[in-house]
PDB file of C-alpha atoms in Angstrom:
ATOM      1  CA  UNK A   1     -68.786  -9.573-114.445  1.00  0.00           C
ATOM      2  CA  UNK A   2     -68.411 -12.032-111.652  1.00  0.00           C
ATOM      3  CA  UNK A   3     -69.469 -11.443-108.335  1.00  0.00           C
ATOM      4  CA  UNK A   4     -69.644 -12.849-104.821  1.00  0.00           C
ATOM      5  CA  UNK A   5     -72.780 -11.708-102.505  1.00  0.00           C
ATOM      6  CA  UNK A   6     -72.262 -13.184 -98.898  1.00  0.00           C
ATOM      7  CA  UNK A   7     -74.306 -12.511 -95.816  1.00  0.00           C
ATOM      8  CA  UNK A   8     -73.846  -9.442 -93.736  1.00  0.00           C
ATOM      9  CA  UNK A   9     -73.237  -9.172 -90.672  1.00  0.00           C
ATOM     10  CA  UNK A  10     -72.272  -9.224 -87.949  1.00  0.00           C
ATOM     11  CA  UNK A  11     -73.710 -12.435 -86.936  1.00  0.00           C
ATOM     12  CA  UNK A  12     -73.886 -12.668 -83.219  1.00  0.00           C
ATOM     13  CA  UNK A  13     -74.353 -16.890 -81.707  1.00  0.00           C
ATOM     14  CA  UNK A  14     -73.694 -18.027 -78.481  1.00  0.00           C
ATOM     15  CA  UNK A  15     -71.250 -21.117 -77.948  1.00  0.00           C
ATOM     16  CA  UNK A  16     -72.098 -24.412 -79.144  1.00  0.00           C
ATOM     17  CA  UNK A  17     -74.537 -23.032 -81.640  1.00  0.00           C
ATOM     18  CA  UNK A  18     -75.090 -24.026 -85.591  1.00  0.00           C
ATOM     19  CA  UNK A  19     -73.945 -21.348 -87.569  1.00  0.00           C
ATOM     20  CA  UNK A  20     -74.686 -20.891 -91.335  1.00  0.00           C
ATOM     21  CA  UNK A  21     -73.417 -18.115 -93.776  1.00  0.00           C
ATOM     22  CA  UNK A  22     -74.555 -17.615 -96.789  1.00  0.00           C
ATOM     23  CA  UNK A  23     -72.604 -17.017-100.158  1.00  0.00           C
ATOM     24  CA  UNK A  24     -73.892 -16.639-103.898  1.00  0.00           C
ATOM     25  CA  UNK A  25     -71.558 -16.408-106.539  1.00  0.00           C
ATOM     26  CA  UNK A  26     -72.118 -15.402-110.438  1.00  0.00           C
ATOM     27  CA  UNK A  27     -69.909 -16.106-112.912  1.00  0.00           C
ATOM     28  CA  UNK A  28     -68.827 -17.772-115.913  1.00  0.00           C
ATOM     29  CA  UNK A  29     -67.490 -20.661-116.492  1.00  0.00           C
ATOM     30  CA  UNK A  30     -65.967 -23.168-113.678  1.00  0.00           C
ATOM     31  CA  UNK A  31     -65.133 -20.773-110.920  1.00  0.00           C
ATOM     32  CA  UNK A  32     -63.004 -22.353-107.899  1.00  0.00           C
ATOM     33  CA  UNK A  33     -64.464 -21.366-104.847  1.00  0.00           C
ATOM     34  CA  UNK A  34     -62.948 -20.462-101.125  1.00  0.00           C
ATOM     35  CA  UNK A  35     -63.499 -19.009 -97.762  1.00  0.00           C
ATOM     36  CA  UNK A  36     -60.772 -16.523 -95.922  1.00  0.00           C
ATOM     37  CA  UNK A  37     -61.172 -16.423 -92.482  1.00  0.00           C
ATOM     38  CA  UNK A  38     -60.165 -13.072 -91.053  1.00  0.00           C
ATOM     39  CA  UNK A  39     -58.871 -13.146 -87.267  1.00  0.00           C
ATOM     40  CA  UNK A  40     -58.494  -9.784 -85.038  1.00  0.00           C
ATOM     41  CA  UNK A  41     -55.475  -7.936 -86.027  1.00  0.00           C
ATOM     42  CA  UNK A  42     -54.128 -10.495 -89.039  1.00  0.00           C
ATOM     43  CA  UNK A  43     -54.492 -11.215 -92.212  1.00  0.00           C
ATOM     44  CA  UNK A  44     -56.771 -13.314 -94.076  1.00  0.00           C
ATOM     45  CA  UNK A  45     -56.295 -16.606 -94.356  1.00  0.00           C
ATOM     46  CA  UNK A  46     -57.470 -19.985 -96.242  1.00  0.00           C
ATOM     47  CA  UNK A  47     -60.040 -21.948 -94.677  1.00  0.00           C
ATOM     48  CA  UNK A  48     -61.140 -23.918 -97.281  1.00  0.00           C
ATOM     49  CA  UNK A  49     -61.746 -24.717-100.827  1.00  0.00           C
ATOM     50  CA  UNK A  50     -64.028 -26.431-103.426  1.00  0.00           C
ATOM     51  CA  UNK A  51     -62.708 -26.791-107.302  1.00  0.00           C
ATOM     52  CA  UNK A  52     -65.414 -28.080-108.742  1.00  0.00           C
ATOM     53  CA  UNK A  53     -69.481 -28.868-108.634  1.00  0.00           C
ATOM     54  CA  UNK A  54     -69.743 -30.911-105.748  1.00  0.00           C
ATOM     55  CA  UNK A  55     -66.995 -31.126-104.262  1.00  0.00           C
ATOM     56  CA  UNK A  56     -66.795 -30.418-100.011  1.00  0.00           C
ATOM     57  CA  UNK A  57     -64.229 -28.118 -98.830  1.00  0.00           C
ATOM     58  CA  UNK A  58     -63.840 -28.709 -95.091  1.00  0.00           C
ATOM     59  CA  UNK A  59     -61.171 -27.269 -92.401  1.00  0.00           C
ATOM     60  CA  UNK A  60     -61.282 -26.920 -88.134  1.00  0.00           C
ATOM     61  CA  UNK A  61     -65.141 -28.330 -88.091  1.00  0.00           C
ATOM     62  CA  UNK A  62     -66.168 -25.919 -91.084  1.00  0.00           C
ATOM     63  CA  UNK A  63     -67.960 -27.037 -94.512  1.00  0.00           C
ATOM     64  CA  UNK A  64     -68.840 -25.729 -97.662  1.00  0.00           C
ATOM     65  CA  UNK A  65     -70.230 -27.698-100.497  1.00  0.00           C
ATOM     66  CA  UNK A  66     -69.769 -26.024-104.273  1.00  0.00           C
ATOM     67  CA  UNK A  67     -73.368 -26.069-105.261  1.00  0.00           C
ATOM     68  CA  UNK A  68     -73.621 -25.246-109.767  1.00  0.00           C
ATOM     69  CA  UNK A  69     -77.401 -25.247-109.432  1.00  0.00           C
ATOM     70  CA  UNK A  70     -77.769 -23.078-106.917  1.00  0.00           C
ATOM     71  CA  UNK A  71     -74.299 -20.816-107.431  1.00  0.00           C
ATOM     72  CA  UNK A  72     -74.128 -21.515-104.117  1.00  0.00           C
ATOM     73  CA  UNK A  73     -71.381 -21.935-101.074  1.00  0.00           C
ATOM     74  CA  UNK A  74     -72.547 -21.748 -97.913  1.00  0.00           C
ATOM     75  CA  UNK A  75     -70.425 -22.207 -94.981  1.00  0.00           C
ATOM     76  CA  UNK A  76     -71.532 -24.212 -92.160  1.00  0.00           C
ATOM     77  CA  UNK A  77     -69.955 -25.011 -88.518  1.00  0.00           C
ATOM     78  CA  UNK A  78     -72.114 -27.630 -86.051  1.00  0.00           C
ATOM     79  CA  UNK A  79     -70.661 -26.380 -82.879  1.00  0.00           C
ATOM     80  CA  UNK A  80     -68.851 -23.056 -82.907  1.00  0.00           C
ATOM     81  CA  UNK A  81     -66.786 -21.703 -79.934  1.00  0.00           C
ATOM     82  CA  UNK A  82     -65.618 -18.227 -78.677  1.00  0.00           C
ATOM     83  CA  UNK A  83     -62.007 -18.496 -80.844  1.00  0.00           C
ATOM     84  CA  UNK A  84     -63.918 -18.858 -84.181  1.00  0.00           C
ATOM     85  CA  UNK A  85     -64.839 -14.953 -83.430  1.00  0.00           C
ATOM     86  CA  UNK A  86     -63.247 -13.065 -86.828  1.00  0.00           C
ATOM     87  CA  UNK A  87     -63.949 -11.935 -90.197  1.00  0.00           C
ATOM     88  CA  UNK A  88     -65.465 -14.283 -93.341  1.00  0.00           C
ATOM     89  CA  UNK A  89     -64.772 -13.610 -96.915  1.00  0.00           C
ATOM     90  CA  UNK A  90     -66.306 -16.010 -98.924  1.00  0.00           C
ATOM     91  CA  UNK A  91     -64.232 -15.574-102.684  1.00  0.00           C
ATOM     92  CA  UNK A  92     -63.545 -17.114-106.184  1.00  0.00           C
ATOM     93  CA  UNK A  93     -61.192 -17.317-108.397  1.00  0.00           C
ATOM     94  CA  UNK A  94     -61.890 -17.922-112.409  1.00  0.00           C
ATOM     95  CA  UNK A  95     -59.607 -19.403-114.968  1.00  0.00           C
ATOM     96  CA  UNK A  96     -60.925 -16.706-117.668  1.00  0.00           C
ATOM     97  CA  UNK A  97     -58.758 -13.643-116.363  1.00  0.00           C
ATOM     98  CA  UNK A  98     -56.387 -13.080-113.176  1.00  0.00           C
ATOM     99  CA  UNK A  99     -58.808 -11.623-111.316  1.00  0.00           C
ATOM    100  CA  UNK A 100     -59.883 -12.689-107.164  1.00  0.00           C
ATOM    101  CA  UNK A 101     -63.368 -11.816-106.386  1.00  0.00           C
ATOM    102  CA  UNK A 102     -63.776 -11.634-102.382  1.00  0.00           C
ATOM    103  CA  UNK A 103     -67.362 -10.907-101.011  1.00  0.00           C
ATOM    104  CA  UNK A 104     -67.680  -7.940 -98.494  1.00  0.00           C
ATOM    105  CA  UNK A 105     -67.089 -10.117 -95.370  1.00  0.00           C
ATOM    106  CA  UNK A 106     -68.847 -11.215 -92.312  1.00  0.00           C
ATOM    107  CA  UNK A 107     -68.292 -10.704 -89.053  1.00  0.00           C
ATOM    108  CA  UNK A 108     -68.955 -13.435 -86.365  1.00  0.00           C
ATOM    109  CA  UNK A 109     -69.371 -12.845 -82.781  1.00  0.00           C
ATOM    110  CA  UNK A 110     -69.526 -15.841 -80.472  1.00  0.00           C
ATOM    111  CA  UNK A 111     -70.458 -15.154 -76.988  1.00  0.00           C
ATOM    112  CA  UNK A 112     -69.698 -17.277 -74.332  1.00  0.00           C
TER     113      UNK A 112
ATOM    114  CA  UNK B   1     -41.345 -20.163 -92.725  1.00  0.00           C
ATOM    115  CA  UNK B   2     -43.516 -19.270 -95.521  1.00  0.00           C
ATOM    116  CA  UNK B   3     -44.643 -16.194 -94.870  1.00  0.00           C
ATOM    117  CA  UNK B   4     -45.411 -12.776 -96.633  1.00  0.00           C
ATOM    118  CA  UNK B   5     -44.078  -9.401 -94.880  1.00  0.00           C
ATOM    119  CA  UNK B   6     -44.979  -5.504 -94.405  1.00  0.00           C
ATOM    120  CA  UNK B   7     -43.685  -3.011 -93.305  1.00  0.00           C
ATOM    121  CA  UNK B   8     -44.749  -0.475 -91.374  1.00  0.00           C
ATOM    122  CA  UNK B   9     -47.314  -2.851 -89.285  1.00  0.00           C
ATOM    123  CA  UNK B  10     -48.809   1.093 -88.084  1.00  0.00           C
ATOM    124  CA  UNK B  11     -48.020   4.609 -90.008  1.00  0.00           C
ATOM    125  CA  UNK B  12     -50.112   7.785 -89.137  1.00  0.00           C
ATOM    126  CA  UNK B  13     -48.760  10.316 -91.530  1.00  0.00           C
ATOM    127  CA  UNK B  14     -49.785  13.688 -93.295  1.00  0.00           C
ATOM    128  CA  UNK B  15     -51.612  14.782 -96.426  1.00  0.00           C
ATOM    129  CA  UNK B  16     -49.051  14.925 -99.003  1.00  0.00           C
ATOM    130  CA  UNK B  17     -46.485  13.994 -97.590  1.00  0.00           C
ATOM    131  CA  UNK B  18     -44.829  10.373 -99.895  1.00  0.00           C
ATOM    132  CA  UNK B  19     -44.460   7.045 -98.416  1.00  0.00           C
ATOM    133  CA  UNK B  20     -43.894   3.460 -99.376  1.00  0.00           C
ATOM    134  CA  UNK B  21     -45.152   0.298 -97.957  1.00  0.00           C
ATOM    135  CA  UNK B  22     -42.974  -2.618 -98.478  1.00  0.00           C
ATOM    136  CA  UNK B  23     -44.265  -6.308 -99.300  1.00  0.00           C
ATOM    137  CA  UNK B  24     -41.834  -8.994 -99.339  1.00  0.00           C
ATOM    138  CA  UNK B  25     -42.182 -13.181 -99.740  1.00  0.00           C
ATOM    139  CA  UNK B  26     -40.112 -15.972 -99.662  1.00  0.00           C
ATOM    140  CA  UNK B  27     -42.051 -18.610-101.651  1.00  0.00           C
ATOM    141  CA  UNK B  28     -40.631 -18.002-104.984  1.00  0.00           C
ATOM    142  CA  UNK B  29     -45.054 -16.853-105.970  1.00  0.00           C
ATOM    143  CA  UNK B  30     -45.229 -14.829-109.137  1.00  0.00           C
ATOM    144  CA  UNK B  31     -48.447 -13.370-108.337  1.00  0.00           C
ATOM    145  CA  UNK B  32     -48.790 -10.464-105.918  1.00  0.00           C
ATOM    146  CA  UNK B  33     -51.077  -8.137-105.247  1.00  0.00           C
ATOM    147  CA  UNK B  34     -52.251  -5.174-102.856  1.00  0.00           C
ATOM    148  CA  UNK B  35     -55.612  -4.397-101.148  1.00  0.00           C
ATOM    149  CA  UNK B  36     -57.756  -2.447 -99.408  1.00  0.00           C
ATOM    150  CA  UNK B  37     -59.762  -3.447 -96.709  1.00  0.00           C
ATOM    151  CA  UNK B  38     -62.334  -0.501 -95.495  1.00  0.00           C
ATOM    152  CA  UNK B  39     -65.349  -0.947 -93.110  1.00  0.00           C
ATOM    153  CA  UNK B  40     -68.319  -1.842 -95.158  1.00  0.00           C
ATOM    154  CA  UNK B  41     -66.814  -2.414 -98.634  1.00  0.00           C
ATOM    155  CA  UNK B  42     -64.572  -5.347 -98.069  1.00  0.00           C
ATOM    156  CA  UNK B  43     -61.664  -6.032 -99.611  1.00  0.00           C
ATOM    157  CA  UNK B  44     -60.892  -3.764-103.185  1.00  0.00           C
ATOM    158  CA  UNK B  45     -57.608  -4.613-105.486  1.00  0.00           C
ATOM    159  CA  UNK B  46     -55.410  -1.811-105.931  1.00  0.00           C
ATOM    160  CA  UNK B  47     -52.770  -2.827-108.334  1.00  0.00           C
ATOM    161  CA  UNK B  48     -51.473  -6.899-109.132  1.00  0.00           C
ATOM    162  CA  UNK B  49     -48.533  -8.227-110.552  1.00  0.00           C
ATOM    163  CA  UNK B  50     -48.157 -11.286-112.601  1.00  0.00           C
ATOM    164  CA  UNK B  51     -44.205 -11.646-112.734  1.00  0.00           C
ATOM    165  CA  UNK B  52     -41.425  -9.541-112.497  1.00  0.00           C
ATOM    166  CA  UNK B  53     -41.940  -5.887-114.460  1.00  0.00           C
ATOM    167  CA  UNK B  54     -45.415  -7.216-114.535  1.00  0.00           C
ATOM    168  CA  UNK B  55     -47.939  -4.757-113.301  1.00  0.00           C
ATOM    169  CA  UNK B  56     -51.360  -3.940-113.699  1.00  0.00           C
ATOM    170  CA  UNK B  57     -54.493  -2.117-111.996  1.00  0.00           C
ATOM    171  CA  UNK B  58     -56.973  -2.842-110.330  1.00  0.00           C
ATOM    172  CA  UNK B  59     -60.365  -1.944-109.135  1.00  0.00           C
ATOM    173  CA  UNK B  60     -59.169   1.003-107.212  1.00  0.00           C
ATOM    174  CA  UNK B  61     -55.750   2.240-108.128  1.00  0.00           C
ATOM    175  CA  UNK B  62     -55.985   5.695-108.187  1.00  0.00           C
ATOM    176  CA  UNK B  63     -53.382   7.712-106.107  1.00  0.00           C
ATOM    177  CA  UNK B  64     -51.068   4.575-105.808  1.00  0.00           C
ATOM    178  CA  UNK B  65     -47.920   3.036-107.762  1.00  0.00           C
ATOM    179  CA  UNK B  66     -46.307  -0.277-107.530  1.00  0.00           C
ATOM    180  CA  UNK B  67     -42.960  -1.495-109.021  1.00  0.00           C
ATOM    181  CA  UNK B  68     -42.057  -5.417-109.255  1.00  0.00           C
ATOM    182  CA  UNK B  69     -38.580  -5.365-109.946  1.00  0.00           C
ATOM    183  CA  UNK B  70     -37.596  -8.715-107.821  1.00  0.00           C
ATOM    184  CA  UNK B  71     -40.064 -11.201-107.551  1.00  0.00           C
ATOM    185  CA  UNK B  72     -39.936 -11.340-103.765  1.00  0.00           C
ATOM    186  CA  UNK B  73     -40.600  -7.909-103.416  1.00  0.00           C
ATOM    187  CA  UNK B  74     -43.925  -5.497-104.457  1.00  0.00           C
ATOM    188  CA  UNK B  75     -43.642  -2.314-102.814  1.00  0.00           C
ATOM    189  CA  UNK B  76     -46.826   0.122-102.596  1.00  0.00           C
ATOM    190  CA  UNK B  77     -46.257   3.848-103.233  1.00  0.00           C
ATOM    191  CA  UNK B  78     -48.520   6.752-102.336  1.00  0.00           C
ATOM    192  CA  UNK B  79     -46.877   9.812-104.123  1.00  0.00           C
ATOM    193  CA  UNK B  80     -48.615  12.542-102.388  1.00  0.00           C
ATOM    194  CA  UNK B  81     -51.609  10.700 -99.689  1.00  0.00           C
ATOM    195  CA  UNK B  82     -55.195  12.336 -99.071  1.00  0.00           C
ATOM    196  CA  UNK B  83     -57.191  11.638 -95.795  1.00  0.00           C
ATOM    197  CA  UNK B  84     -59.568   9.273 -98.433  1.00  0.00           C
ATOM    198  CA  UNK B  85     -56.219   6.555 -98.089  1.00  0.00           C
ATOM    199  CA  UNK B  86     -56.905   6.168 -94.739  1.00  0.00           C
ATOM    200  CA  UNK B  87     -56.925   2.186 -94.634  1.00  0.00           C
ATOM    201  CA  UNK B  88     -56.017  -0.928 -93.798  1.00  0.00           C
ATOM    202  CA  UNK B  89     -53.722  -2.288 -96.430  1.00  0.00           C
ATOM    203  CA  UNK B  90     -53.108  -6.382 -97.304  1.00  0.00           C
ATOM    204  CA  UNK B  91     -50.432  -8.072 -99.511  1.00  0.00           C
ATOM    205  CA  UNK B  92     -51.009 -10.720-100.744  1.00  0.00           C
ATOM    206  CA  UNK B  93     -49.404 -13.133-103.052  1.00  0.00           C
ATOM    207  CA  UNK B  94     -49.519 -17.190-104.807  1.00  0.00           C
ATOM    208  CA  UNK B  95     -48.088 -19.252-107.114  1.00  0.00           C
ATOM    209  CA  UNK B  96     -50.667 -17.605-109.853  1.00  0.00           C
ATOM    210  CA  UNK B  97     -53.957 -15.931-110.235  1.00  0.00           C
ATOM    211  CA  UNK B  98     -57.141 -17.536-111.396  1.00  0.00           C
ATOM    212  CA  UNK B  99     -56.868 -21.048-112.426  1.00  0.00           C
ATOM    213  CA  UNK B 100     -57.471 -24.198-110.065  1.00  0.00           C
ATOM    214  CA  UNK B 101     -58.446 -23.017-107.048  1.00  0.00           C
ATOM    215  CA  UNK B 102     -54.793 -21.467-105.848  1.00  0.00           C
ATOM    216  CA  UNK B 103     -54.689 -20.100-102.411  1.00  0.00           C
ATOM    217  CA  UNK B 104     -53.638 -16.573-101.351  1.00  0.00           C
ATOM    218  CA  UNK B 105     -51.289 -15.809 -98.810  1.00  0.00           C
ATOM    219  CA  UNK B 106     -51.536 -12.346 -96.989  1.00  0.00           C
ATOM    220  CA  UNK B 107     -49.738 -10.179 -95.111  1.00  0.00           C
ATOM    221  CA  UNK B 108     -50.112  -9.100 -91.285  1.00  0.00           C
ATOM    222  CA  UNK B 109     -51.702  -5.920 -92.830  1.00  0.00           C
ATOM    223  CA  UNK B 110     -50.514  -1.869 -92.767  1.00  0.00           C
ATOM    224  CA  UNK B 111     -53.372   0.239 -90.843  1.00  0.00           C
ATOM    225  CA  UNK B 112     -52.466   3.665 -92.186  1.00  0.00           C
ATOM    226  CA  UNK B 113     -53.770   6.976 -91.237  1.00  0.00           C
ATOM    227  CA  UNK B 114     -53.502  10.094 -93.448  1.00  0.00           C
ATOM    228  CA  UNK B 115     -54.159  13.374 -91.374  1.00  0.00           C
TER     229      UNK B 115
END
């Protein structure tokens, strides 16, 4: 069935670094792909999105480009600061059933 | 505001002992659903709902019930809780599941504790 397999963490940078993490996907079809960002005592929330091969989901200085030949969706920040400290799910969702796949999250720590 | 609600925010309770945990939103979404967030595993369905009287499991819905009879509101029920429930609970809910890249909403989350 389909799957998401994101980095684990936690993932410790200090301010101002380049972070990367990593998400795979499998699945069949034309998935639509997403990250959830996860913020101390909340609930998750959208970050951003990609529909379709290609395409660039963006939000607060984060990317992720939908990558079909390398099932790939790796989110990327150039410059990350103490408040983007929380919890990354990297998901999809597929128009074959009703189901949301969420990877096992990542935790960020950004040190001053 | 758009927004999706639970209550209790905190419950520490005892084995056996029944509760409910309510979910409630105000953007007219057919889809909602309940999860599980534990340290290590992520976050597991326990039950969804496509519409109203619309209910199905899944990935983990053992020792839980849900009822959808208003569309705003998905209630989770634990009949008789074990320690193993201990959890932090979402709600979550959208316009529909699956197709073209719809977003979730969640709740604050329910951190429950079964002694």
């Amino acid at each position: 069935g389909d799957s998401v397999t994101q980095m684990e963490g936690p993932v410790t940078l200090s301010e101002e670094a380049f972070l990367t993490i990593n998400c795979t996907y499998t699945a069949t079809g034309y998935p639509s792909l997403f990250w959830y960002v996860q913020y101390p005592g909340e609930g998750l929330q959208l970050l951003l999105k990609a529909t379709k091969a290609d395409d660039k989901g963006s939000n607060k200085g984060f990317e992720a480009t939908y990558r079909k030949e390398t099932t790939s969706f790796h989110l990327e920040k150039g410059s990350v600061q103490v408040s983007d400290s929380a919890v990354y799910f990297c998901a999809l969702t597929s128009n074959r059933d009703d189901k949301i796949i969420f990877g096992k999250g990542t935790r960020l720590h950004i040190l001053p | 505001e758009a927004q999706v609600t639970q209550n209790p925010r905190y419950l520490i309770t005892v084995t056996g002992k029944k509760l409910t945990v309510t979910c409630s939103q105000n953007m007219n979404h057919e889809y909602m659903s309940w999860y599980r967030q534990d340290p290590g595993l992520g976050l597991r369905q326990i039950y969804y709902s496509m519409n109203v009287e619309v209910t199905d499991k899944g990935d983990v819905p053992e020792g839980y019930k849900v009822s959808r009879k208003e569309k705003r509101n998905f209630p989770l029920i634990l009949e008789s809780p074990s320690p193993n429930q201990t959890s932090l609970y979402f709600c979550a809910s959208s316009w529909t599941a699956g197709t073209s890249g719809i977003e979730q909403f969640f709740g604050p989350g329910t951190r429950l504790t079964v002694l």
